[in-house]
CSV table of C-alpha atoms in Angstrom, one decimal:
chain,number,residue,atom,x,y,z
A,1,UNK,CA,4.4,13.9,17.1
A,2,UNK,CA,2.5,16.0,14.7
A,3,UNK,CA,5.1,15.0,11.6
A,4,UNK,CA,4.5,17.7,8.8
A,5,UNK,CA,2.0,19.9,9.0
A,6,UNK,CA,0.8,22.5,6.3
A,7,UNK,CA,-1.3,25.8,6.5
A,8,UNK,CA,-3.6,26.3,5.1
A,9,UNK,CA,-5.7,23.4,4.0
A,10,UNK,CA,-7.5,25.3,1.2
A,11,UNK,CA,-7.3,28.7,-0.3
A,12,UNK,CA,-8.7,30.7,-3.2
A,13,UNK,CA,-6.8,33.7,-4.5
A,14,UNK,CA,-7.3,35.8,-7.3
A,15,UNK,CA,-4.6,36.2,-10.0
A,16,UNK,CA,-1.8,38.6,-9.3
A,17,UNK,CA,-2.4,38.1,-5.3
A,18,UNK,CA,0.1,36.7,-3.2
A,19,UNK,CA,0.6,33.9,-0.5
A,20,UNK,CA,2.6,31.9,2.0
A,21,UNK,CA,2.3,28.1,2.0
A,22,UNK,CA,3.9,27.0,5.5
A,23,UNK,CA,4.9,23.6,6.2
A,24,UNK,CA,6.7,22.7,9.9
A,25,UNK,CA,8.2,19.0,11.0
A,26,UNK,CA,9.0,17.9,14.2
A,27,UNK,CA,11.2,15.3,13.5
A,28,UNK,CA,14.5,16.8,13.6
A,29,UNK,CA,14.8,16.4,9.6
A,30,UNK,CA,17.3,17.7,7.8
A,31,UNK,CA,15.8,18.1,4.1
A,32,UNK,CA,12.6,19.5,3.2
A,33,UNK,CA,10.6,19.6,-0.2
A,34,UNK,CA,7.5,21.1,-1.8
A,35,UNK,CA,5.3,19.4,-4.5
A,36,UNK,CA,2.6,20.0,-6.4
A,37,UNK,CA,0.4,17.4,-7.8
A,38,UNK,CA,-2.1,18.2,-10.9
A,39,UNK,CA,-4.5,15.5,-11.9
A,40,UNK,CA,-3.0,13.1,-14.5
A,41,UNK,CA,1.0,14.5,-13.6
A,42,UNK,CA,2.2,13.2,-11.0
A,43,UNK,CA,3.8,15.1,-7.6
A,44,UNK,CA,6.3,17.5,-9.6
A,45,UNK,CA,8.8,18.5,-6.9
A,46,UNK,CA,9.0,22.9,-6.9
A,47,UNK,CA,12.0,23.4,-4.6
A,48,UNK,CA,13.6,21.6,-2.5
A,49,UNK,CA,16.5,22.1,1.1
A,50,UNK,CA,19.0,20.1,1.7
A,51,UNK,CA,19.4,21.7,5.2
A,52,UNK,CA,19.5,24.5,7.1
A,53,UNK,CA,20.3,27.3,5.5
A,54,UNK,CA,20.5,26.3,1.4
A,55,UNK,CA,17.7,25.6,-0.8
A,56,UNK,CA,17.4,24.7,-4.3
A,57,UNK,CA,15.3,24.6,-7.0
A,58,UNK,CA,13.6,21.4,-9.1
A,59,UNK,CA,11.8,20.3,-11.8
A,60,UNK,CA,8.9,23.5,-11.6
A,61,UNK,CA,10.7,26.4,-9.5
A,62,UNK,CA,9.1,29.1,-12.3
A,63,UNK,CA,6.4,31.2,-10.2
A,64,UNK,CA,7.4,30.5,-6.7
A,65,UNK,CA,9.9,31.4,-4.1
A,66,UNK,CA,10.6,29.2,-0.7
A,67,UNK,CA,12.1,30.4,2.7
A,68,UNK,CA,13.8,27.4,5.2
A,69,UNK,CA,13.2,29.8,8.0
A,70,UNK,CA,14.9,27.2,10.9
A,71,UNK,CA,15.7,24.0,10.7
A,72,UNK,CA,11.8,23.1,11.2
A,73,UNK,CA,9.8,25.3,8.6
A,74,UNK,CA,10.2,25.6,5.2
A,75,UNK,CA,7.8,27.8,3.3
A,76,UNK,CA,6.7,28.5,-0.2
A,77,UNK,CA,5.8,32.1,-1.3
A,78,UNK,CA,3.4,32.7,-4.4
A,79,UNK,CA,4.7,36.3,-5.6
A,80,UNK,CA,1.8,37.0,-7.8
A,81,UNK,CA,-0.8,33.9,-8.6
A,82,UNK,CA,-1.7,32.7,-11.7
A,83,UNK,CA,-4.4,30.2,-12.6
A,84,UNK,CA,-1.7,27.8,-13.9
A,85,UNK,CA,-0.8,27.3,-10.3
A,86,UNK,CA,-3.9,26.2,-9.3
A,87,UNK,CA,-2.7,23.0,-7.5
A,88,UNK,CA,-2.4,20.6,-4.1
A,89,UNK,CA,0.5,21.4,-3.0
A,90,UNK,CA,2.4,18.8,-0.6
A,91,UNK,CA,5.6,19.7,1.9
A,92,UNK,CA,7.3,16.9,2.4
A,93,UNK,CA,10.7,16.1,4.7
A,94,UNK,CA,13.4,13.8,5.4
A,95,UNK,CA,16.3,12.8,7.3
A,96,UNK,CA,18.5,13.8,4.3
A,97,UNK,CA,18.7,14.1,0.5
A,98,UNK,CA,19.9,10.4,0.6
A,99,UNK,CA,17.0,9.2,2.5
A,100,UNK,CA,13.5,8.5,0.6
A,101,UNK,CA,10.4,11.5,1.5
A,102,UNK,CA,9.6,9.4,3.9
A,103,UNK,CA,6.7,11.8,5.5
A,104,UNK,CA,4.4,13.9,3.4
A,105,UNK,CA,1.9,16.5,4.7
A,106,UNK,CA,-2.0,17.1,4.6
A,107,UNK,CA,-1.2,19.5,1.7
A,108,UNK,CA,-3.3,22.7,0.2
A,109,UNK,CA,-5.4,23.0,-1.8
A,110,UNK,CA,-5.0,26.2,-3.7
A,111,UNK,CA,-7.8,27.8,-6.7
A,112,UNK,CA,-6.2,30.7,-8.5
A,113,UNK,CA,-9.6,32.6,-10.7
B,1,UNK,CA,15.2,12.1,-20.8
B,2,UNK,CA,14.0,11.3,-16.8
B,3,UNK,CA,10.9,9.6,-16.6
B,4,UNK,CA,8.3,7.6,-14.8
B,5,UNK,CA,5.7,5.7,-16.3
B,6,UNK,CA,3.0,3.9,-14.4
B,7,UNK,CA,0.4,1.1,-15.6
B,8,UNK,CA,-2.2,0.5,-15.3
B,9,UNK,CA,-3.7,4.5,-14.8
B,10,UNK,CA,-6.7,2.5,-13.2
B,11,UNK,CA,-7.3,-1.3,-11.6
B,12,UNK,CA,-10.7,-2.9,-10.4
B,13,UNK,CA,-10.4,-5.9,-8.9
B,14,UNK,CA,-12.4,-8.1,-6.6
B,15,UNK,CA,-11.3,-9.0,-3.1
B,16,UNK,CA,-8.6,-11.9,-3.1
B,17,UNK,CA,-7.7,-11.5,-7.1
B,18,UNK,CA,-4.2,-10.6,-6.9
B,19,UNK,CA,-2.1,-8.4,-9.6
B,20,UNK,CA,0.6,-6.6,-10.4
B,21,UNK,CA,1.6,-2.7,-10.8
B,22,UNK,CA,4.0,-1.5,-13.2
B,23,UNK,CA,6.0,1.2,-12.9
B,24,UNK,CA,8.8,1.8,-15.7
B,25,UNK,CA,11.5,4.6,-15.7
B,26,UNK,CA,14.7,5.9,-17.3
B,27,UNK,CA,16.9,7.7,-14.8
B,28,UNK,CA,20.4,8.9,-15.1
B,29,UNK,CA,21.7,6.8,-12.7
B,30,UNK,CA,19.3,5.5,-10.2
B,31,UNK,CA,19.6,5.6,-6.7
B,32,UNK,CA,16.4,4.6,-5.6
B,33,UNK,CA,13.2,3.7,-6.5
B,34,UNK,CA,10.1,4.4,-4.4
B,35,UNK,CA,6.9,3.1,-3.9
B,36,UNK,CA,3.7,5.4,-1.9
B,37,UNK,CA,0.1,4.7,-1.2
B,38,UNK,CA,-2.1,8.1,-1.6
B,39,UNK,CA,-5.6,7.9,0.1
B,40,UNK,CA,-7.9,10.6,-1.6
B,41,UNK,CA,-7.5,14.2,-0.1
B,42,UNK,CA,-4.1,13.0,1.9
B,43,UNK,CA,-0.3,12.9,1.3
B,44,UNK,CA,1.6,10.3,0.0
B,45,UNK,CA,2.4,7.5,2.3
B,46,UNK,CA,5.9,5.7,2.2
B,47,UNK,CA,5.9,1.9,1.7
B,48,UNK,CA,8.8,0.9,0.2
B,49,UNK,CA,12.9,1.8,-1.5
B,50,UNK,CA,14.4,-0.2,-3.3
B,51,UNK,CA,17.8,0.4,-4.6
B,52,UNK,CA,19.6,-2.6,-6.9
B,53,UNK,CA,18.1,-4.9,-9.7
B,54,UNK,CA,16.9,-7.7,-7.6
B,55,UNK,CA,15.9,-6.4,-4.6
B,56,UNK,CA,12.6,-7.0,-3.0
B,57,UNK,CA,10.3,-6.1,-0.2
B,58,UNK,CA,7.6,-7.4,1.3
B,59,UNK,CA,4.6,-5.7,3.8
B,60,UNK,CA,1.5,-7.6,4.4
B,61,UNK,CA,-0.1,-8.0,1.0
B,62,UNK,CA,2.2,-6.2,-1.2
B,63,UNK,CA,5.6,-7.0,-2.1
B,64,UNK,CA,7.8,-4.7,-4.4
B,65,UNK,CA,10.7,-6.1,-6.9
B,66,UNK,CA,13.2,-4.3,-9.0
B,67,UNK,CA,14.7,-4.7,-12.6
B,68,UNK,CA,16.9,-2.6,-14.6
B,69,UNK,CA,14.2,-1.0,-16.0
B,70,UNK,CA,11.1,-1.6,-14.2
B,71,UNK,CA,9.8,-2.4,-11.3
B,72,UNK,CA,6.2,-4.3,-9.9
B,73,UNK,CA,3.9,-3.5,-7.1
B,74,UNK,CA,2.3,-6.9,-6.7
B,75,UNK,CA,-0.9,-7.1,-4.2
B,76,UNK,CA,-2.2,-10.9,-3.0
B,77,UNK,CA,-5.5,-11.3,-1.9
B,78,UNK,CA,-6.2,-7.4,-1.9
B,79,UNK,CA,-8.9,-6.3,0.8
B,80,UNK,CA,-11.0,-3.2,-0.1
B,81,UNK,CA,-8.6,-1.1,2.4
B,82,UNK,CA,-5.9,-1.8,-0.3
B,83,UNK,CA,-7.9,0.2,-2.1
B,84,UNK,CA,-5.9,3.7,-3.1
B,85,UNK,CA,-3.5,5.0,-5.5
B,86,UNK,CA,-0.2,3.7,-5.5
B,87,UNK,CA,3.0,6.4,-6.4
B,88,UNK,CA,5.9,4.9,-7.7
B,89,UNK,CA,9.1,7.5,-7.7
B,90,UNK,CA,12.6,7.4,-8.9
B,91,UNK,CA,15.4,9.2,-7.3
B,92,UNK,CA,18.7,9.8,-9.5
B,93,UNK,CA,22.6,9.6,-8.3
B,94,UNK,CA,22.7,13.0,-7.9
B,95,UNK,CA,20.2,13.3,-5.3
B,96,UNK,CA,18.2,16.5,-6.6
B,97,UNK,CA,15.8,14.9,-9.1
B,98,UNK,CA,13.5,13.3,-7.9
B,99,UNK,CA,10.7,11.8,-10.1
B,100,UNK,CA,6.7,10.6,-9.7
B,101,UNK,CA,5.0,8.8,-11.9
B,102,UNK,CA,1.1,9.3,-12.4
B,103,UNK,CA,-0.3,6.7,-9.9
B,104,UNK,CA,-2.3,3.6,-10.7
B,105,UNK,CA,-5.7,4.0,-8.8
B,106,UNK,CA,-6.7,0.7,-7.5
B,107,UNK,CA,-10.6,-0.1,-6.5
B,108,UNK,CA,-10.8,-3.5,-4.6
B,109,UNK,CA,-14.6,-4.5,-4.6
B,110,UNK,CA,-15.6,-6.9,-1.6
């Protein structure tokens, strides 16, 4: 078993460019999540699905849309970069909301200039 | 107002001097609190939930406990592979909020 992988690992964009942040699990998880984690903040989560089908937004959703494209792959779109969202960004999962994110990814690092 | 605060923000000690984290938070309504381990340039790593005052749990050298309104990370005898920062998170009743604090980075010296 992989558990959660992300792609990419790093990327630089320039502001006003777009991008995909993919994240896939292979552990038949119900709820997936995406962080991101600035120095001296904390994981802040962005958005978050429940299951299948629904997803919701958390603490930071401003800036960033997310697609749960099946019930293994859950991605994050970047519409049009700003520096602000220069981040790691983590994709986590678990069996459901009432379960802890038990499994986190590699995460990406992302440079917005 | 939801919050998670961690202390120390950093921790050197020597292998086999044993210490505590803290991590304090105000929820609405906790459901669980969490602790991770974070290696540099990796994800979070689950250890521990915990989800009524007066619960503990125990793996190798740490052990976690829980009060009302804080709870401790306590390491014995660390061993310079302890060495990383520890997450502590709160999740509230409601499921959808779920909150990390800032980490305490820990640096066991042999």
């Amino acid at each position: 078993n992989a558990g959660v992988t992300q792609t990419p690992k790093f990327q630089v964009l320039k502001t006003g460019q777009s991008m995909t942040l993919q994240c896939a699990q292979d552990m038949n998880h119900n709820s997936m999540y995406w962080y991101r984690q600035d120095p001296g903040m904390g994981l802040r989560l962005i958005y978050y699905s429940a299951s299948e089908g629904t997803t919701d937004k958390g603490e930071v959703p401003n800036g960033y849309n997310v697609s749960r494209l099946n019930k293994r792959e859950f991605s994050l779109r970047l519409e049009s970069a700003a520096p602000s969202q220069t981040s790691v960004y983590f994709c986590a999962s678990s069996a459901g909301l009432a379960d802890p994110n038990g499994y986190f990814g590699p995460g990406t690092r992302l440079t917005v200039t | 107002e939801d919050q998670v605060t961690q202390s120390p923000e950093a921790l050197r000690l020597q292998e086999g001097e044993s210490s505590s984290l803290n991590c304090s938070y105000t929820v609405s309504g906790l459901r669980g609190l969490f602790w991770y381990r974070q290696d540099p340039g990796k994800g979070p790593e689950f250890l521990f939930t915990l989800y009524s005052a007066g619960e503990e749990k125990e793996k190798e050298r740490l052990k976690a406990t829980l009060t009302k309104k804080e709870s401790f990370l306590h390491i014995t005898a660390p061993k310079p592979e302890d060495s990383a920062t520890y997450l502590c998170a709160v999740q509230a009743s409601n499921f959808n909020k779920f909150y990390f604090g800032s980490g305490t980075k820990l640096n066991v010296k042999p």
